[in-house]
PDB file of C-alpha atoms in Angstrom:
ATOM      1  CA  MET A 194      -5.955  -5.385   4.696  1.00  0.00           C
ATOM      2  CA  ILE A 195      -2.922  -7.219   3.394  1.00  0.00           C
ATOM      3  CA  THR A 196       0.692  -6.831   4.466  1.00  0.00           C
ATOM      4  CA  SER A 197       3.482  -5.472   2.284  1.00  0.00           C
ATOM      5  CA  GLU A 198       4.888  -8.981   1.889  1.00  0.00           C
ATOM      6  CA  GLN A 199       1.501 -10.373   0.812  1.00  0.00           C
ATOM      7  CA  ARG A 200       1.120  -7.467  -1.637  1.00  0.00           C
ATOM      8  CA  GLU A 201       4.588  -8.175  -3.068  1.00  0.00           C
ATOM      9  CA  LYS A 202       3.796 -11.878  -3.467  1.00  0.00           C
ATOM     10  CA  LEU A 203       0.498 -11.031  -5.163  1.00  0.00           C
ATOM     11  CA  ARG A 204       2.212  -8.575  -7.512  1.00  0.00           C
ATOM     12  CA  GLY A 205       4.889 -11.183  -8.238  1.00  0.00           C
ATOM     13  CA  TRP A 206       2.284 -13.811  -9.080  1.00  0.00           C
ATOM     14  CA  PHE A 207       0.601 -11.482 -11.577  1.00  0.00           C
ATOM     15  CA  ALA A 208       3.942 -10.348 -13.029  1.00  0.00           C
ATOM     16  CA  GLY A 209       4.823 -13.995 -13.633  1.00  0.00           C
ATOM     17  CA  ARG A 210       1.387 -15.059 -14.865  1.00  0.00           C
ATOM     18  CA  LEU A 211       0.472 -12.188 -17.212  1.00  0.00           C
ATOM     19  CA  PRO A 212       1.435 -12.571 -20.871  1.00  0.00           C
ATOM     20  CA  ASP A 213       4.644 -10.587 -21.516  1.00  0.00           C
ATOM     21  CA  ASP A 214       3.025  -8.419 -24.170  1.00  0.00           C
ATOM     22  CA  LEU A 215      -0.152  -7.556 -22.262  1.00  0.00           C
ATOM     23  CA  PHE A 216       1.139  -4.354 -20.592  1.00  0.00           C
ATOM     24  CA  GLU A 217       4.183  -2.138 -21.042  1.00  0.00           C
ATOM     25  CA  SER A 218       4.503  -2.418 -17.283  1.00  0.00           C
ATOM     26  CA  LEU A 219       2.478  -3.552 -14.320  1.00  0.00           C
ATOM     27  CA  ALA A 220       1.498  -0.272 -12.652  1.00  0.00           C
ATOM     28  CA  GLU A 221      -0.397  -1.490  -9.591  1.00  0.00           C
ATOM     29  CA  VAL A 222      -1.817  -4.586  -7.925  1.00  0.00           C
ATOM     30  CA  THR A 223      -4.078  -3.929  -4.944  1.00  0.00           C
ATOM     31  CA  ALA A 224      -6.316  -6.186  -2.901  1.00  0.00           C
ATOM     32  CA  ASP A 225      -8.897  -6.066  -0.165  1.00  0.00           C
ATOM     33  CA  ARG A 226     -11.310  -8.646   1.276  1.00  0.00           C
ATOM     34  CA  GLU A 227     -13.418  -8.893  -1.889  1.00  0.00           C
ATOM     35  CA  GLU A 228     -11.259  -8.011  -4.848  1.00  0.00           C
ATOM     36  CA  ILE A 229      -7.841  -7.852  -6.515  1.00  0.00           C
ATOM     37  CA  THR A 230      -7.360  -4.937  -8.911  1.00  0.00           C
ATOM     38  CA  VAL A 231      -4.658  -5.161 -11.577  1.00  0.00           C
ATOM     39  CA  VAL A 232      -3.695  -1.962 -13.422  1.00  0.00           C
ATOM     40  CA  GLY A 233      -1.153  -1.940 -16.233  1.00  0.00           C
ATOM     41  CA  ARG A 234       0.407   0.775 -18.350  1.00  0.00           C
ATOM     42  CA  ILE A 235      -0.230   0.624 -22.104  1.00  0.00           C
ATOM     43  CA  PRO A 236       1.470   2.615 -24.875  1.00  0.00           C
ATOM     44  CA  GLU A 237       0.075   5.985 -25.841  1.00  0.00           C
ATOM     45  CA  PRO A 238      -1.234   6.412 -29.383  1.00  0.00           C
ATOM     46  CA  ARG A 239       1.025   8.229 -31.830  1.00  0.00           C
ATOM     47  CA  LEU A 240      -0.375  11.614 -32.723  1.00  0.00           C
ATOM     48  CA  ALA A 241       0.710  14.385 -35.030  1.00  0.00           C
ATOM     49  CA  GLU A 242       2.817  17.038 -33.343  1.00  0.00           C
ATOM     50  CA  GLY A 243       0.648  19.876 -32.087  1.00  0.00           C
ATOM     51  CA  ALA A 244      -2.455  17.701 -31.666  1.00  0.00           C
ATOM     52  CA  SER A 245      -5.179  19.464 -29.682  1.00  0.00           C
ATOM     53  CA  ASP A 246      -6.136  18.440 -26.155  1.00  0.00           C
ATOM     54  CA  ALA A 247      -9.470  17.146 -27.465  1.00  0.00           C
ATOM     55  CA  GLU A 248      -7.689  14.974 -30.040  1.00  0.00           C
ATOM     56  CA  LYS A 249      -5.283  13.620 -27.399  1.00  0.00           C
ATOM     57  CA  GLU A 250      -8.106  12.825 -24.975  1.00  0.00           C
ATOM     58  CA  SER A 251     -10.139  11.090 -27.668  1.00  0.00           C
ATOM     59  CA  ALA A 252      -7.113   9.080 -28.845  1.00  0.00           C
ATOM     60  CA  LEU A 253      -6.300   7.947 -25.301  1.00  0.00           C
ATOM     61  CA  ARG A 254      -9.866   6.821 -24.670  1.00  0.00           C
ATOM     62  CA  ALA A 255      -9.981   4.990 -27.994  1.00  0.00           C
ATOM     63  CA  ARG A 256      -6.669   3.239 -27.211  1.00  0.00           C
ATOM     64  CA  ILE A 257      -8.010   2.133 -23.833  1.00  0.00           C
ATOM     65  CA  GLN A 258     -11.214   0.780 -25.403  1.00  0.00           C
ATOM     66  CA  GLU A 259      -9.264  -1.031 -28.125  1.00  0.00           C
ATOM     67  CA  PHE A 260      -6.993  -2.606 -25.497  1.00  0.00           C
ATOM     68  CA  ARG A 261      -9.977  -3.695 -23.420  1.00  0.00           C
ATOM     69  CA  GLU A 262     -11.632  -5.484 -26.348  1.00  0.00           C
ATOM     70  CA  ARG A 263      -8.445  -7.009 -27.783  1.00  0.00           C
ATOM     71  CA  THR A 264      -7.162  -8.438 -24.477  1.00  0.00           C
ATOM     72  CA  ARG A 265     -10.442  -9.640 -22.991  1.00  0.00           C
ATOM     73  CA  GLU A 266      -9.754 -13.377 -23.500  1.00  0.00           C
ATOM     74  CA  ASP A 267      -6.214 -13.206 -22.063  1.00  0.00           C
ATOM     75  CA  ARG A 268      -7.379 -11.197 -19.048  1.00  0.00           C
ATOM     76  CA  MET A 269     -10.302 -13.570 -18.410  1.00  0.00           C
ATOM     77  CA  GLU A 270      -7.963 -16.569 -18.425  1.00  0.00           C
ATOM     78  CA  VAL A 271      -5.607 -14.953 -15.900  1.00  0.00           C
ATOM     79  CA  ALA A 272      -8.575 -13.851 -13.780  1.00  0.00           C
ATOM     80  CA  ARG A 273      -9.957 -17.414 -13.657  1.00  0.00           C
ATOM     81  CA  ASP A 274      -6.587 -18.716 -12.412  1.00  0.00           C
ATOM     82  CA  ALA A 275      -6.253 -15.906  -9.857  1.00  0.00           C
ATOM     83  CA  GLU A 276      -9.839 -16.229  -8.603  1.00  0.00           C
ATOM     84  CA  HIS A 277      -9.307 -19.952  -8.067  1.00  0.00           C
ATOM     85  CA  ARG A 278      -5.975 -19.404  -6.303  1.00  0.00           C
ATOM     86  CA  PHE A 279      -6.802 -16.339  -4.180  1.00  0.00           C
ATOM     87  CA  ARG A 280     -10.593 -16.749  -3.771  1.00  0.00           C
ATOM     88  CA  LYS A 281     -11.250 -13.129  -4.786  1.00  0.00           C
ATOM     89  CA  LYS A 282     -12.661 -11.454  -7.860  1.00  0.00           C
ATOM     90  CA  VAL A 283     -10.139  -9.854 -10.221  1.00  0.00           C
ATOM     91  CA  SER A 284     -10.736  -6.419 -11.709  1.00  0.00           C
ATOM     92  CA  TRP A 285      -8.727  -4.763 -14.460  1.00  0.00           C
ATOM     93  CA  GLY A 286      -7.640  -1.284 -15.375  1.00  0.00           C
ATOM     94  CA  VAL A 287      -5.092   0.593 -17.457  1.00  0.00           C
ATOM     95  CA  GLU A 288      -3.077   3.767 -17.478  1.00  0.00           C
ATOM     96  CA  CYS A 289      -2.488   5.348 -20.852  1.00  0.00           C
ATOM     97  CA  GLY A 290      -0.839   8.744 -20.915  1.00  0.00           C
ATOM     98  CA  THR A 291      -2.718  10.862 -18.398  1.00  0.00           C
ATOM     99  CA  GLU A 292      -5.841   8.660 -18.449  1.00  0.00           C
ATOM    100  CA  ARG A 293      -6.610   5.905 -15.955  1.00  0.00           C
ATOM    101  CA  ALA A 294      -9.583   3.618 -16.505  1.00  0.00           C
ATOM    102  CA  LEU A 295     -10.974   0.704 -14.502  1.00  0.00           C
ATOM    103  CA  PHE A 296     -12.912  -1.754 -16.642  1.00  0.00           C
ATOM    104  CA  THR A 297     -14.749  -3.817 -14.105  1.00  0.00           C
ATOM    105  CA  HIS A 298     -14.660  -3.625 -10.378  1.00  0.00           C
ATOM    106  CA  VAL A 299     -16.644  -4.882  -7.455  1.00  0.00           C
ATOM    107  CA  ALA A 300     -19.072  -2.497  -5.809  1.00  0.00           C
ATOM    108  CA  ALA A 301     -19.285  -4.105  -2.385  1.00  0.00           C
ATOM    109  CA  PRO A 302     -22.183  -3.062  -0.161  1.00  0.00           C
ATOM    110  CA  VAL A 303     -21.160  -1.533   3.149  1.00  0.00           C
ATOM    111  CA  MET A 304     -23.628  -1.074   5.960  1.00  0.00           C
ATOM    112  CA  THR A 305     -23.273   1.779   8.425  1.00  0.00           C
ATOM    113  CA  ARG A 306     -25.322   3.582  11.048  1.00  0.00           C
ATOM    114  CA  LEU A 307     -25.330   7.346  10.770  1.00  0.00           C
ATOM    115  CA  ARG A 308     -26.700   9.906  13.168  1.00  0.00           C
ATOM    116  CA  GLN A 309     -28.868  12.754  11.924  1.00  0.00           C
ATOM    117  CA  PRO A 310     -26.036  15.311  11.375  1.00  0.00           C
ATOM    118  CA  GLU A 311     -24.199  12.764   9.201  1.00  0.00           C
ATOM    119  CA  ARG A 312     -27.385  11.915   7.275  1.00  0.00           C
ATOM    120  CA  GLU A 313     -27.940  15.645   6.702  1.00  0.00           C
ATOM    121  CA  VAL A 314     -24.557  15.831   4.957  1.00  0.00           C
ATOM    122  CA  LEU A 315     -25.580  13.014   2.618  1.00  0.00           C
ATOM    123  CA  ASP A 316     -29.041  14.501   2.045  1.00  0.00           C
ATOM    124  CA  THR A 317     -27.480  17.891   1.189  1.00  0.00           C
ATOM    125  CA  LEU A 318     -25.279  16.238  -1.443  1.00  0.00           C
ATOM    126  CA  VAL A 319     -28.342  14.499  -2.894  1.00  0.00           C
ATOM    127  CA  ALA A 320     -30.442  17.687  -2.876  1.00  0.00           C
ATOM    128  CA  ALA A 321     -27.628  19.611  -4.591  1.00  0.00           C
ATOM    129  CA  GLY A 322     -27.406  17.017  -7.353  1.00  0.00           C
ATOM    130  CA  VAL A 323     -23.863  15.973  -6.394  1.00  0.00           C
ATOM    131  CA  ALA A 324     -25.114  12.424  -5.791  1.00  0.00           C
ATOM    132  CA  ARG A 325     -28.198  10.449  -6.830  1.00  0.00           C
ATOM    133  CA  SER A 326     -28.705   8.758  -3.470  1.00  0.00           C
ATOM    134  CA  ARG A 327     -27.349   8.564   0.051  1.00  0.00           C
ATOM    135  CA  SER A 328     -25.281   5.596  -1.059  1.00  0.00           C
ATOM    136  CA  ASP A 329     -23.714   7.613  -3.911  1.00  0.00           C
ATOM    137  CA  ALA A 330     -23.173  10.534  -1.530  1.00  0.00           C
ATOM    138  CA  LEU A 331     -21.353   8.331   0.960  1.00  0.00           C
ATOM    139  CA  ALA A 332     -19.128   6.941  -1.809  1.00  0.00           C
ATOM    140  CA  TRP A 333     -18.444  10.521  -2.956  1.00  0.00           C
ATOM    141  CA  CYS A 334     -17.395  11.457   0.602  1.00  0.00           C
ATOM    142  CA  VAL A 335     -15.057   8.457   0.827  1.00  0.00           C
ATOM    143  CA  ARG A 336     -13.407   9.384  -2.508  1.00  0.00           C
ATOM    144  CA  LEU A 337     -12.988  12.980  -1.322  1.00  0.00           C
ATOM    145  CA  VAL A 338     -11.352  11.896   1.934  1.00  0.00           C
ATOM    146  CA  GLN A 339      -9.145   9.426   0.054  1.00  0.00           C
ATOM    147  CA  ARG A 340      -7.970  12.124  -2.358  1.00  0.00           C
ATOM    148  CA  HIS A 341      -7.042  14.530   0.417  1.00  0.00           C
ATOM    149  CA  THR A 342      -5.525  12.136   2.943  1.00  0.00           C
ATOM    150  CA  ASP A 343      -3.380   9.717   0.915  1.00  0.00           C
ATOM    151  CA  ASP A 344      -0.259  10.406   3.011  1.00  0.00           C
ATOM    152  CA  TRP A 345      -2.111   9.978   6.297  1.00  0.00           C
ATOM    153  CA  LEU A 346      -3.845   6.777   5.123  1.00  0.00           C
ATOM    154  CA  GLY A 347      -0.476   5.431   3.936  1.00  0.00           C
ATOM    155  CA  GLU A 348       1.034   6.007   7.380  1.00  0.00           C
ATOM    156  CA  LEU A 349      -1.981   4.364   8.991  1.00  0.00           C
ATOM    157  CA  ARG A 350      -1.653   1.301   6.732  1.00  0.00           C
ATOM    158  CA  ASP A 351       2.065   1.044   7.527  1.00  0.00           C
ATOM    159  CA  SER A 352       1.258   1.174  11.246  1.00  0.00           C
ATOM    160  CA  LEU A 353      -1.378  -1.559  10.846  1.00  0.00           C
ATOM    161  CA  GLU A 354       1.171  -3.781   9.104  1.00  0.00           C
ATOM    162  CA  GLN A 355       3.547  -3.325  12.045  1.00  0.00           C
ATOM    163  CA  VAL A 356       0.744  -4.277  14.456  1.00  0.00           C
ATOM    164  CA  GLN A 357       0.029  -7.421  12.402  1.00  0.00           C
ATOM    165  CA  ARG A 358       3.734  -8.386  12.457  1.00  0.00           C
ATOM    166  CA  VAL A 359       3.951  -7.943  16.229  1.00  0.00           C
ATOM    167  CA  ARG A 360       0.719  -9.887  16.789  1.00  0.00           C
ATOM    168  CA  SER A 361       1.970 -12.786  14.643  1.00  0.00           C
ATOM    169  CA  GLN A 362       5.010 -13.105  16.930  1.00  0.00           C
ATOM    170  CA  GLY A 363       2.916 -13.237  20.111  1.00  0.00           C
ATOM    171  CA  PRO A 364       2.144 -16.287  22.241  1.00  0.00           C
ATOM    172  CA  ASP A 365      -1.431 -16.684  20.966  1.00  0.00           C
ATOM    173  CA  THR A 366      -0.709 -17.223  17.267  1.00  0.00           C
ATOM    174  CA  GLY A 367      -2.733 -20.419  17.000  1.00  0.00           C
ATOM    175  CA  PRO A 368      -2.284 -24.135  17.696  1.00  0.00           C
ATOM    176  CA  GLN A 369       1.297 -25.355  17.706  1.00  0.00           C
ATOM    177  CA  ASP A 370       2.401 -28.518  15.921  1.00  0.00           C
ATOM    178  CA  PRO A 371       3.551 -31.021  18.626  1.00  0.00           C
ATOM    179  CA  SER A 372       6.614 -31.865  16.493  1.00  0.00           C
ATOM    180  CA  GLY A 373       7.832 -28.296  16.821  1.00  0.00           C
ATOM    181  CA  ASP A 374       7.614 -27.729  13.053  1.00  0.00           C
ATOM    182  CA  GLU A 375       5.739 -24.606  12.092  1.00  0.00           C
ATOM    183  CA  GLY A 376       4.379 -26.160   8.914  1.00  0.00           C
ATOM    184  CA  ASP A 377       3.422 -24.560   5.628  1.00  0.00           C
ATOM    185  CA  GLU A 378       1.220 -21.465   5.827  1.00  0.00           C
ATOM    186  CA  GLY A 379       0.298 -21.976   2.148  1.00  0.00           C
TER     187      GLY A 379
END
C-alpha cells in the first residue's frame, strides 16, 4: 500500500510526463506492489441527437479502441520510463462517457489457504457457472466485496496511512547517519 503523499507524487509524475494531448484529464493513478494503473478521460464521440443506447454504446467502445491503437507508441514510451523509475509494470485504461476500459493489467497470483466451508462457496460459484474455476470464483468474490465496501475500505486505507506515518516517526526507523543529516530518501 502506498501513502497519500506517495500517490500524489506518482500522479504528479504522470501528469508531468504524459503528452498534453493524450487525455482530456488524468482520471486516476493507482499503485500496489506489482503495478501502476493510469486511467485517463477521453472525449466522447459526437452522435446525432436522439441516438439509441445501442448506438451510443457501440460508439463509445469504438472510440476507446481507436484511442488504444492510436496512442500505443506514446503510452509504451511513458510506460518504459515509469517502469525503469518505479520498478513496477504500468497498465492503462480510459473513461469515455459511461464506459471504463482497462487495456492491459497484471493478473498477480495470490496464494491462500481456505477451509472447507470457504471452498464450498467457490465450488458453488463454479457449479452455477458464475466462474470457470476456483481462482475465477475467488476473484469474483473480491470484486463483489470491493463494490459493496468502498467506503469501509477507504476508511481502512486512511487508517493504515496514519499507522505508517506514526511508525515512521518512531525510534526504530532505521540506521541513523552519524552526521545527524537524514539524507535523501530518493
